[in-house]
Tab-separated table of C-alpha atoms and ligand atoms in Angstrom:
chain	number	residue	atom	x	y	z
A	251	MET	CA	14.266	-12.150	28.435
A	252	PHE	CA	11.684	-11.617	25.687
A	253	ASP	CA	10.010	-14.532	23.973
A	254	TRP	CA	9.867	-12.529	20.768
A	255	LEU	CA	11.767	-9.630	19.243
A	256	ILE	CA	9.509	-8.169	16.561
A	257	VAL	CA	11.212	-5.967	14.010
A	258	GLY	CA	8.788	-3.408	12.558
A	259	ALA	CA	5.695	-1.849	14.170
A	260	GLY	CA	3.587	-1.799	10.992
A	261	PHE	CA	0.593	-4.076	10.377
A	262	ALA	CA	2.696	-7.249	10.145
A	263	GLY	CA	4.642	-6.680	13.370
A	264	SER	CA	1.798	-5.189	15.404
A	265	VAL	CA	-0.790	-7.867	14.560
A	266	LEU	CA	1.696	-10.599	15.486
A	267	ALA	CA	2.688	-8.801	18.705
A	268	GLU	CA	-0.957	-8.529	19.734
A	269	ARG	CA	-1.727	-12.189	18.945
A	270	LEU	CA	1.397	-13.597	20.628
A	271	ALA	CA	0.835	-11.484	23.738
A	272	THR	CA	-2.920	-11.972	24.027
A	273	VAL	CA	-3.439	-15.561	22.907
A	274	ARG	CA	-0.183	-17.186	24.012
A	275	GLY	CA	0.666	-14.873	26.894
A	276	GLU	CA	4.199	-14.396	25.566
A	277	LYS	CA	6.496	-11.449	26.258
A	278	VAL	CA	7.145	-9.370	23.184
A	279	LEU	CA	9.478	-6.502	22.346
A	280	VAL	CA	8.429	-4.536	19.236
A	281	ILE	CA	11.011	-2.205	17.714
A	282	ASP	CA	10.883	0.180	14.772
A	283	ARG	CA	13.680	2.324	13.430
A	284	ARG	CA	11.222	5.053	12.558
A	285	PRO	CA	10.302	7.362	15.446
A	286	HIS	CA	6.709	6.076	15.530
A	287	ILE	CA	4.486	2.979	15.361
A	288	ALA	CA	2.015	2.060	12.542
A	289	GLY	CA	4.639	1.666	9.766
A	290	ASN	CA	3.542	3.097	6.442
A	291	ALA	CA	0.001	3.582	7.737
A	292	TYR	CA	1.191	6.178	10.307
A	293	ASP	CA	-1.087	9.214	10.566
A	294	HIS	CA	-0.901	12.215	12.853
A	295	LEU	CA	-2.133	15.773	13.341
A	296	ASP	CA	0.155	18.159	11.479
A	297	GLU	CA	1.103	21.626	12.764
A	298	ALA	CA	-2.229	23.051	11.652
A	299	GLY	CA	-4.130	20.214	13.388
A	300	VAL	CA	-5.141	18.393	10.192
A	301	LEU	CA	-5.029	14.580	10.379
A	302	MET	CA	-2.696	13.431	7.605
A	303	HIS	CA	-0.777	10.343	6.441
A	304	ARG	CA	2.997	10.785	6.413
A	305	TYR	CA	3.619	8.049	3.823
A	306	GLY	CA	0.847	8.879	1.384
A	307	PRO	CA	-2.905	8.238	1.486
A	308	HIS	CA	-3.922	4.889	2.985
A	309	ILE	CA	-7.465	3.765	2.273
A	310	PHE	CA	-8.709	0.646	3.978
A	311	HIS	CA	-10.705	-1.834	1.894
A	312	THR	CA	-11.160	-5.577	2.139
A	313	ASN	CA	-13.371	-8.500	1.193
A	314	SER	CA	-12.241	-10.431	4.256
A	315	GLN	CA	-14.763	-10.589	7.080
A	316	GLN	CA	-12.047	-12.106	9.278
A	317	VAL	CA	-9.650	-9.171	8.750
A	318	PHE	CA	-12.391	-6.598	9.231
A	319	ASP	CA	-13.636	-8.255	12.448
A	320	TYR	CA	-10.118	-8.545	13.815
A	321	LEU	CA	-9.287	-4.857	13.289
A	322	SER	CA	-12.719	-3.833	14.599
A	323	ARG	CA	-11.533	-4.893	18.064
A	324	PHE	CA	-9.213	-1.898	18.041
A	325	THR	CA	-11.176	0.773	16.213
A	326	SER	CA	-14.596	1.919	15.136
A	327	TRP	CA	-14.960	2.936	11.505
A	328	ARG	CA	-16.011	5.815	9.307
A	329	PRO	CA	-17.591	4.546	6.062
A	330	TYR	CA	-15.555	5.896	3.150
A	331	GLU	CA	-15.515	4.988	-0.542
A	332	HIS	CA	-12.525	6.380	-2.385
A	333	ARG	CA	-13.040	8.259	-5.649
A	334	VAL	CA	-10.304	9.323	-8.045
A	335	LEU	CA	-10.312	11.720	-10.980
A	336	ALA	CA	-7.628	11.848	-13.665
A	337	GLU	CA	-6.594	15.179	-15.152
A	338	VAL	CA	-6.039	14.668	-18.882
A	339	LYS	CA	-6.111	16.547	-22.164
A	340	GLN	CA	-9.313	15.932	-24.106
A	341	PRO	CA	-8.593	14.193	-27.446
A	342	GLY	CA	-9.393	16.576	-30.286
A	343	THR	CA	-9.623	19.840	-28.306
A	344	GLY	CA	-6.580	19.513	-26.030
A	345	ASN	CA	-8.646	21.034	-23.222
A	346	THR	CA	-7.751	19.962	-19.693
A	347	MET	CA	-10.492	17.824	-18.134
A	348	ARG	CA	-10.967	15.793	-14.967
A	349	VAL	CA	-12.697	12.467	-15.516
A	350	PRO	CA	-13.291	9.368	-13.357
A	351	ILE	CA	-10.608	6.675	-13.158
A	352	PRO	CA	-10.963	3.635	-13.359
A	353	ILE	CA	-12.330	4.307	-16.843
A	354	ASN	CA	-16.117	3.987	-16.795
A	355	LEU	CA	-19.098	4.990	-18.932
A	356	ASP	CA	-18.956	8.629	-17.735
A	357	THR	CA	-15.227	8.810	-18.497
A	358	ILE	CA	-15.819	7.899	-22.145
A	359	ASN	CA	-18.937	10.040	-22.553
A	360	SER	CA	-17.304	13.161	-21.066
A	361	LEU	CA	-14.018	12.747	-22.918
A	362	TYR	CA	-15.598	12.251	-26.321
A	363	GLY	CA	-18.804	14.274	-25.854
A	364	LEU	CA	-20.926	11.140	-26.326
A	365	SER	CA	-24.018	9.785	-24.612
A	366	LEU	CA	-23.434	6.054	-24.986
A	367	THR	CA	-25.304	3.476	-22.922
A	368	GLU	CA	-23.660	0.549	-21.120
A	369	SER	CA	-24.019	-1.874	-24.012
A	370	GLU	CA	-22.985	0.770	-26.564
A	371	VAL	CA	-19.812	1.585	-24.661
A	372	GLU	CA	-18.847	-2.095	-24.638
A	373	GLN	CA	-19.101	-2.073	-28.412
A	374	TRP	CA	-17.203	1.244	-28.544
A	375	MET	CA	-14.328	-0.217	-26.523
A	376	ALA	CA	-14.337	-3.470	-28.499
A	377	GLU	CA	-13.926	-1.488	-31.739
A	378	ARG	CA	-10.840	0.240	-30.336
A	379	ALA	CA	-9.288	-2.734	-28.526
A	380	GLU	CA	-6.160	-4.160	-30.165
A	381	THR	CA	-5.718	-7.876	-30.697
A	382	VAL	CA	-2.874	-9.164	-28.551
A	383	ASP	CA	-1.959	-12.835	-28.932
A	384	ALA	CA	-0.628	-13.402	-25.429
A	385	ILE	CA	-1.053	-10.789	-22.707
A	386	ARG	CA	2.306	-10.493	-21.012
A	387	THR	CA	2.984	-6.825	-20.283
A	388	SER	CA	1.171	-3.905	-18.680
A	389	GLU	CA	0.752	-2.346	-22.127
A	390	ASP	CA	-0.883	-5.536	-23.485
A	391	VAL	CA	-3.454	-5.521	-20.663
A	392	VAL	CA	-4.715	-2.033	-21.460
A	393	VAL	CA	-4.513	-1.845	-25.273
A	394	SER	CA	-6.325	-5.178	-25.526
A	395	LYS	CA	-9.209	-3.768	-23.488
A	396	VAL	CA	-9.612	-0.103	-24.462
A	397	GLY	CA	-7.221	0.606	-27.319
A	398	ARG	CA	-4.164	2.789	-27.734
A	399	GLU	CA	-5.614	6.287	-27.311
A	400	LEU	CA	-6.993	5.672	-23.810
A	401	TYR	CA	-3.877	3.691	-22.947
A	402	GLU	CA	-1.695	6.665	-23.831
A	403	LEU	CA	-3.970	9.149	-22.088
A	404	PHE	CA	-4.339	7.349	-18.759
A	405	PHE	CA	-1.655	4.701	-18.406
A	406	ARG	CA	1.474	5.222	-20.458
A	407	GLY	CA	2.757	8.432	-18.862
A	408	TYR	CA	1.580	7.522	-15.362
A	409	THR	CA	3.320	4.161	-15.498
A	410	ARG	CA	6.528	5.594	-17.002
A	411	LYS	CA	6.692	8.163	-14.210
A	412	GLN	CA	5.830	5.689	-11.463
A	413	TRP	CA	8.235	2.937	-12.516
A	414	ALA	CA	10.764	4.662	-14.802
A	415	LEU	CA	9.946	1.824	-17.193
A	416	ASP	CA	7.651	1.691	-20.188
A	417	PRO	CA	4.495	-0.399	-19.593
A	418	SER	CA	5.725	-2.674	-22.390
A	419	GLU	CA	8.638	-3.621	-20.083
A	420	LEU	CA	6.485	-4.257	-16.999
A	421	ASP	CA	4.654	-7.342	-15.862
A	422	LYS	CA	0.933	-7.412	-16.682
A	423	SER	CA	0.058	-7.429	-12.949
A	424	VAL	CA	0.807	-3.684	-12.630
A	425	THR	CA	-2.002	-2.326	-14.808
A	426	ALA	CA	-4.254	-5.351	-14.293
A	427	ARG	CA	-4.927	-3.858	-10.841
A	428	VAL	CA	-6.950	-1.038	-12.449
A	429	PRO	CA	-10.228	-2.336	-13.933
A	430	THR	CA	-12.269	-0.912	-16.833
A	431	ARG	CA	-16.009	-0.511	-16.302
A	432	THR	CA	-18.884	-0.047	-18.674
A	433	ASN	CA	-21.299	1.196	-15.974
A	434	THR	CA	-21.160	4.480	-14.032
A	435	ASP	CA	-19.623	3.053	-10.840
A	436	ASP	CA	-16.924	5.621	-10.047
A	437	ARG	CA	-15.607	4.048	-6.836
A	438	TYR	CA	-11.911	3.245	-6.915
A	439	PHE	CA	-12.467	-0.002	-4.983
A	440	THR	CA	-15.424	-2.362	-5.005
A	441	ASP	CA	-14.615	-4.382	-1.857
A	442	THR	CA	-17.339	-5.352	0.629
A	443	PHE	CA	-15.761	-3.340	3.462
A	444	GLN	CA	-14.540	0.168	2.722
A	445	ALA	CA	-13.913	2.360	5.735
A	446	MET	CA	-11.338	4.445	7.585
A	447	PRO	CA	-10.434	3.920	11.255
A	448	ALA	CA	-12.618	6.533	12.970
A	449	GLU	CA	-9.766	8.114	14.957
A	450	GLY	CA	-7.028	7.262	12.500
A	451	TYR	CA	-4.584	4.390	12.010
A	452	THR	CA	-2.102	5.342	14.716
A	453	LYS	CA	-4.798	5.292	17.419
A	454	MET	CA	-5.822	1.820	16.198
A	455	PHE	CA	-2.197	0.621	16.473
A	456	GLU	CA	-1.872	2.154	19.959
A	457	ARG	CA	-4.800	0.032	21.150
A	458	MET	CA	-3.420	-3.062	19.445
A	459	LEU	CA	-0.084	-2.675	21.202
A	460	ALA	CA	-1.484	-1.639	24.613
A	461	HIS	CA	-0.972	-4.995	26.310
A	462	PRO	CA	1.064	-5.576	29.484
A	463	ASN	CA	3.135	-8.274	27.696
A	464	ILE	CA	4.146	-5.880	24.902
A	465	THR	CA	7.038	-3.414	25.120
A	466	VAL	CA	7.431	-0.942	22.245
A	467	ARG	CA	10.641	0.925	21.401
A	468	THR	CA	10.683	3.274	18.420
A	469	GLY	CA	13.719	4.950	16.855
A	470	VAL	CA	15.666	1.696	17.321
A	471	ASP	CA	17.265	-0.374	14.550
A	472	TYR	CA	17.569	-4.156	14.790
A	473	ALA	CA	21.337	-3.915	14.256
A	474	GLU	CA	21.687	-1.813	17.444
A	475	ILE	CA	19.652	-4.083	19.654
A	476	ARG	CA	19.963	-7.656	18.446
A	477	ASP	CA	22.888	-8.555	20.722
A	478	GLN	CA	21.790	-6.426	23.654
A	479	VAL	CA	18.289	-7.634	24.350
A	480	PRO	CA	17.953	-11.350	25.104
A	481	HIS	CA	15.184	-12.938	23.052
A	482	ARG	CA	14.236	-16.409	21.893
A	483	ARG	CA	12.754	-15.792	18.487
A	484	VAL	CA	12.423	-13.075	15.874
A	485	ILE	CA	9.595	-11.838	13.669
A	486	TRP	CA	11.202	-9.893	10.822
A	487	SER	CA	9.029	-7.440	8.855
A	488	GLY	CA	11.959	-5.432	7.437
A	489	PRO	CA	13.573	-5.957	4.008
A	490	VAL	CA	14.522	-9.606	3.545
A	491	ASP	CA	17.786	-8.724	1.760
A	492	GLU	CA	18.816	-6.496	4.671
A	493	TYR	CA	18.377	-9.384	7.130
A	494	PHE	CA	20.919	-11.385	5.146
A	495	GLY	CA	23.387	-8.488	4.800
A	496	PHE	CA	22.492	-7.998	1.099
A	497	ARG	CA	24.666	-11.007	0.343
A	498	TYR	CA	23.234	-11.578	-3.132
A	499	GLY	CA	22.812	-7.857	-3.855
A	500	LYS	CA	19.989	-5.387	-3.235
A	501	LEU	CA	16.393	-6.098	-4.187
A	502	PRO	CA	15.294	-3.169	-6.391
A	503	TYR	CA	12.459	-0.875	-5.288
A	504	ARG	CA	10.742	2.250	-6.571
A	505	SER	CA	10.302	4.983	-4.049
A	506	LEU	CA	8.329	8.199	-3.643
A	507	ARG	CA	9.135	11.675	-2.427
A	508	PHE	CA	6.158	13.171	-0.630
A	509	GLU	CA	5.508	16.897	-0.650
A	510	HIS	CA	3.028	17.706	2.118
A	511	LYS	CA	1.336	21.114	2.048
A	512	THR	CA	-1.153	22.731	4.397
A	513	LEU	CA	-3.331	25.282	2.636
A	514	ASP	CA	-5.293	28.160	4.064
A	515	GLN	CA	-8.565	26.990	2.522
A	516	ALA	CA	-11.161	24.416	3.595
A	517	GLU	CA	-11.045	22.330	0.386
A	518	TYR	CA	-8.517	21.907	-2.411
A	519	GLN	CA	-10.093	19.360	-4.783
A	520	PRO	CA	-13.488	17.631	-5.084
A	521	VAL	CA	-12.317	14.056	-4.335
A	522	GLY	CA	-9.707	12.252	-2.213
A	523	THR	CA	-7.207	11.833	-5.061
A	524	VAL	CA	-6.573	13.440	-8.450
A	525	ASN	CA	-4.180	11.552	-10.765
A	526	TYR	CA	-1.905	13.390	-13.196
A	527	PRO	CA	-0.995	10.868	-15.919
A	528	ALA	CA	0.738	13.385	-18.238
A	529	GLU	CA	4.478	12.794	-18.392
A	530	GLU	CA	5.301	16.503	-18.301
A	531	VAL	CA	3.786	16.853	-14.796
A	532	PRO	CA	6.470	15.640	-12.370
A	533	TYR	CA	4.115	14.208	-9.741
A	534	THR	CA	1.684	11.317	-10.242
A	535	ARG	CA	-1.138	12.290	-7.917
A	536	ILE	CA	-2.392	14.715	-5.274
A	537	SER	CA	-4.427	13.511	-2.304
A	538	GLU	CA	-6.426	15.562	0.177
A	539	TYR	CA	-6.878	13.882	3.544
A	540	LYS	CA	-10.058	15.556	4.767
A	541	HIS	CA	-12.073	13.597	2.176
A	542	LEU	CA	-10.741	10.373	3.721
A	543	THR	CA	-11.011	11.343	7.366
A	544	GLY	CA	-14.158	13.492	7.281
A	545	GLN	CA	-12.388	16.018	9.502
A	546	GLN	CA	-13.946	19.501	9.672
A	547	HIS	CA	-11.196	22.149	9.663
A	548	PRO	CA	-10.783	25.608	8.119
A	549	LYS	CA	-7.445	24.491	6.594
A	550	THR	CA	-6.640	21.457	4.473
A	551	THR	CA	-3.561	19.286	3.919
A	552	ILE	CA	-2.568	17.698	0.619
A	553	THR	CA	0.261	15.435	-0.499
A	554	LEU	CA	1.934	15.423	-3.908
A	555	GLU	CA	3.729	12.175	-4.835
A	556	TYR	CA	6.923	12.337	-6.897
A	557	PRO	CA	8.183	8.905	-8.002
A	558	SER	CA	11.866	8.364	-7.335
A	559	GLY	CA	14.627	5.794	-7.644
A	560	GLU	CA	16.041	6.847	-4.263
A	561	GLY	CA	14.505	6.717	-0.813
A	562	ASP	CA	12.462	4.335	1.337
A	563	PRO	CA	11.558	1.029	-0.338
A	564	TYR	CA	7.877	1.238	-1.388
A	565	TYR	CA	7.175	-0.700	-4.565
A	566	PRO	CA	9.060	-3.909	-5.479
A	567	ILE	CA	9.799	-3.677	-9.214
A	568	PRO	CA	7.917	-6.561	-10.857
A	569	ARG	CA	10.526	-7.879	-13.286
A	570	PRO	CA	11.432	-11.563	-13.668
A	571	GLU	CA	15.091	-11.037	-12.680
A	572	ASN	CA	14.017	-9.360	-9.424
A	573	GLN	CA	11.708	-12.251	-8.566
A	574	ALA	CA	14.584	-14.641	-9.236
A	575	LEU	CA	16.792	-12.674	-6.837
A	576	TYR	CA	14.021	-12.673	-4.225
A	577	LYS	CA	13.683	-16.453	-4.562
A	578	ARG	CA	17.329	-16.821	-3.502
A	579	TYR	CA	16.652	-14.766	-0.378
A	580	GLU	CA	13.423	-16.665	0.250
A	581	ALA	CA	15.401	-19.920	0.293
A	582	LEU	CA	17.674	-18.461	2.983
A	583	ALA	CA	14.623	-17.247	4.936
A	584	ASP	CA	12.975	-20.675	4.756
A	585	ALA	CA	16.103	-22.274	6.211
A	586	GLN	CA	15.984	-20.128	9.400
A	587	THR	CA	14.507	-21.901	12.389
A	588	ASP	CA	13.698	-19.194	14.927
A	589	VAL	CA	12.967	-16.321	12.550
A	590	TRP	CA	9.624	-15.707	10.827
A	591	PHE	CA	9.526	-13.392	7.790
A	592	VAL	CA	6.252	-11.474	7.447
A	593	GLY	CA	5.030	-8.344	5.659
A	594	ARG	CA	5.541	-6.517	2.404
A	595	LEU	CA	9.316	-5.950	2.761
A	596	ALA	CA	10.110	-9.412	4.093
A	597	THR	CA	8.250	-11.093	1.219
A	598	TYR	CA	9.216	-8.559	-1.507
A	599	ARG	CA	5.734	-8.027	-2.846
A	600	TYR	CA	3.240	-5.143	-2.983
A	601	TYR	CA	0.413	-5.961	-0.586
A	602	ASN	CA	-2.516	-3.913	0.617
A	603	MET	CA	-2.971	-3.470	4.334
A	604	ASP	CA	-5.730	-6.061	4.634
A	605	GLN	CA	-3.580	-8.667	2.889
A	606	ILE	CA	-0.786	-8.054	5.389
A	607	VAL	CA	-3.221	-8.420	8.300
A	608	GLY	CA	-4.402	-11.702	6.744
A	609	GLN	CA	-0.786	-12.829	6.247
A	610	ALA	CA	0.093	-11.982	9.864
A	611	LEU	CA	-2.958	-13.817	11.250
A	612	ALA	CA	-2.088	-16.877	9.147
A	613	THR	CA	1.535	-16.728	10.370
A	614	PHE	CA	0.283	-16.575	13.935
A	615	ASN	CA	-1.784	-19.722	13.346
A	616	ARG	CA	1.272	-21.499	11.953
A	617	ILE	CA	3.378	-20.457	14.946
A	618	ASP	CA	0.634	-21.481	17.351
A	619	ALA	CA	0.302	-24.871	15.724
A	620	SER	CA	4.045	-25.565	15.587
A	621	LEU	CA	5.286	-24.269	18.965
A	622	PRO	CA	3.744	-25.474	22.205
A	623	PRO	CA	2.848	-22.398	24.298
A	624	GLU	CA	4.918	-23.604	27.238
A	625	ALA	CA	7.983	-23.538	24.984
A	626	ALA	CA	7.944	-19.825	25.638
A	627	ASN	CA	8.655	-20.423	29.321
A	628	ASP	CA	10.780	-23.543	29.295
A	629	ASP	CA	14.116	-22.082	30.447
B	943	LIG	P1	5.424	-1.459	6.993
B	943	LIG	O1	4.193	-0.710	7.318
B	943	LIG	O2	6.394	-0.840	6.055
B	943	LIG	O3	6.175	-1.778	8.360
B	943	LIG	C1	7.506	-2.285	8.405
B	943	LIG	C2	8.258	-1.495	9.460
B	943	LIG	O4	9.513	-2.139	9.706
B	943	LIG	C3	8.599	-0.073	9.029
B	943	LIG	O5	7.963	0.861	9.892
B	943	LIG	C4	10.123	-0.013	9.127
B	943	LIG	O6	10.603	1.222	9.658
B	943	LIG	C5	10.440	-1.154	10.067
B	943	LIG	N1	11.789	-1.695	9.874
B	943	LIG	C6	12.321	-2.173	8.724
B	943	LIG	N2	13.584	-2.576	8.935
B	943	LIG	C7	13.868	-2.349	10.245
B	943	LIG	C8	15.030	-2.551	11.063
B	943	LIG	N3	16.177	-3.075	10.564
B	943	LIG	N4	14.968	-2.201	12.376
B	943	LIG	C9	13.828	-1.650	12.893
B	943	LIG	N5	12.712	-1.438	12.157
B	943	LIG	C10	12.724	-1.784	10.853
B	943	LIG	N6	-2.531	-0.341	1.322
B	943	LIG	C11	-3.893	-0.292	1.362
B	943	LIG	O7	-4.538	-1.268	1.788
B	943	LIG	N7	-4.566	0.838	0.980
B	943	LIG	C12	-3.929	1.954	0.538
B	943	LIG	O8	-4.560	2.956	0.189
B	943	LIG	C13	-2.493	1.922	0.480
B	943	LIG	N8	-1.821	3.000	0.049
B	943	LIG	C14	-0.471	2.956	-0.020
B	943	LIG	C15	0.204	4.086	-0.480
B	943	LIG	C16	1.581	4.074	-0.589
B	943	LIG	C17	2.290	5.291	-1.101
B	943	LIG	C18	2.306	2.898	-0.243
B	943	LIG	C19	3.809	2.839	-0.395
B	943	LIG	C20	1.650	1.775	0.244
B	943	LIG	C21	0.251	1.792	0.356
B	943	LIG	N9	-0.443	0.685	0.848
B	943	LIG	C22	-1.826	0.739	0.894
B	943	LIG	C23	0.250	-0.540	1.299
B	943	LIG	C24	0.532	-0.515	2.822
B	943	LIG	O9	1.405	0.550	3.112
B	943	LIG	C25	1.152	-1.845	3.253
B	943	LIG	O10	0.281	-2.912	2.961
B	943	LIG	C26	1.466	-1.933	4.753
B	943	LIG	O11	2.147	-0.800	5.199
B	943	LIG	C27	2.318	-3.154	5.010
B	943	LIG	O12	2.598	-3.304	6.381
B	943	LIG	P2	3.973	-3.975	6.825
B	943	LIG	O13	3.890	-4.157	8.296
B	943	LIG	O14	4.282	-5.149	5.977
B	943	LIG	O15	5.108	-2.905	6.418
């Protein structure tokens, strides 16, 4: 008899397994239908021996001391600040150029052959910004800050490829995630902690799950096991609509097809990720893992990301009707007594890894406060 059946061995499931086993001494079974632990953050050595991320590049960054300290129990870190270039056609010449994204002072100066200062570039952007009465869509966010030309160059095509929707049809939250800077800071993130697990994510998860009270079974779906393994309670980090048999219909997601390539050269591109915003290029970005991991190797591995309507659920589509559908599932989830819904799929929202760790730690605190520990052994 397990105290807990945890569905999903990603951040949500693994953090909760570790806390329940270590702090409350409870017996936990963690399952995942994929053939490995670590969920979307899974990394491994490919055939050539290059450490790569199967589900696209995962860069750890957080402002939470609590999350960083918690994960530091299971890994040491390699400092890493992610940098991204966008390959675009220079206005006027049509020449292909690579410039920093998020847009910063160097982006504007290189694109337009200018040598503006910080305060001059603010003025330059203000002159191009369009007046938008109420910012509602992803298009509004960008044109109101930097104007239409930069919007079309960097955001319109990228967003249309990524979401199969025009930015004018998408919630403002999508492009609001990408800031605009007037200084020369070319880091993709500005969080206090920016680092990669020194030996990779999967090794960190292995240590998290290496507890005598935790049993892990991969390649197993909840539907196969739910009636076979006795358990008292469930942590569900899979899709919330799946738990309820899709009774109100499927929650819509965008997916990605990953093309992984190992190349017979030590380096492919100068930074971790190059974005390709042009609509005629079928992929959105190419990432090269050795920049992230610091691995020395004569070969290199890259991943091209092709947005797709089919495949694993990655990005909830932020439209009001989808949120309304999720709310109906959330009401069902709230009414369950012995099932906790945690993680990006169970709460139908795009979250970074650190946010999921924070969510899982908070869920643990709620469980710990509401269930007496001896309840686990009261049969
Ligand atoms: P997951 O990691 O998806 O884990 C859920 C697990 O549940 C899955 O392994 C799944 O197989 C399993 N499961 C589902 N249903 C069942 C079932 N019925 N039976 C058994 N198992 C089941 N975040 C960052 O902080 N930085 C980044 O750079 C970053 N890059 C990203 C890039 C991409 C392309 C994507 C899609 C996401 C990225 N993220 C990034 C977000 C990050 O992946 C998530 O925050 C994190 O994976 C969420 O963890 P989770 O445990 O909620 O979900």
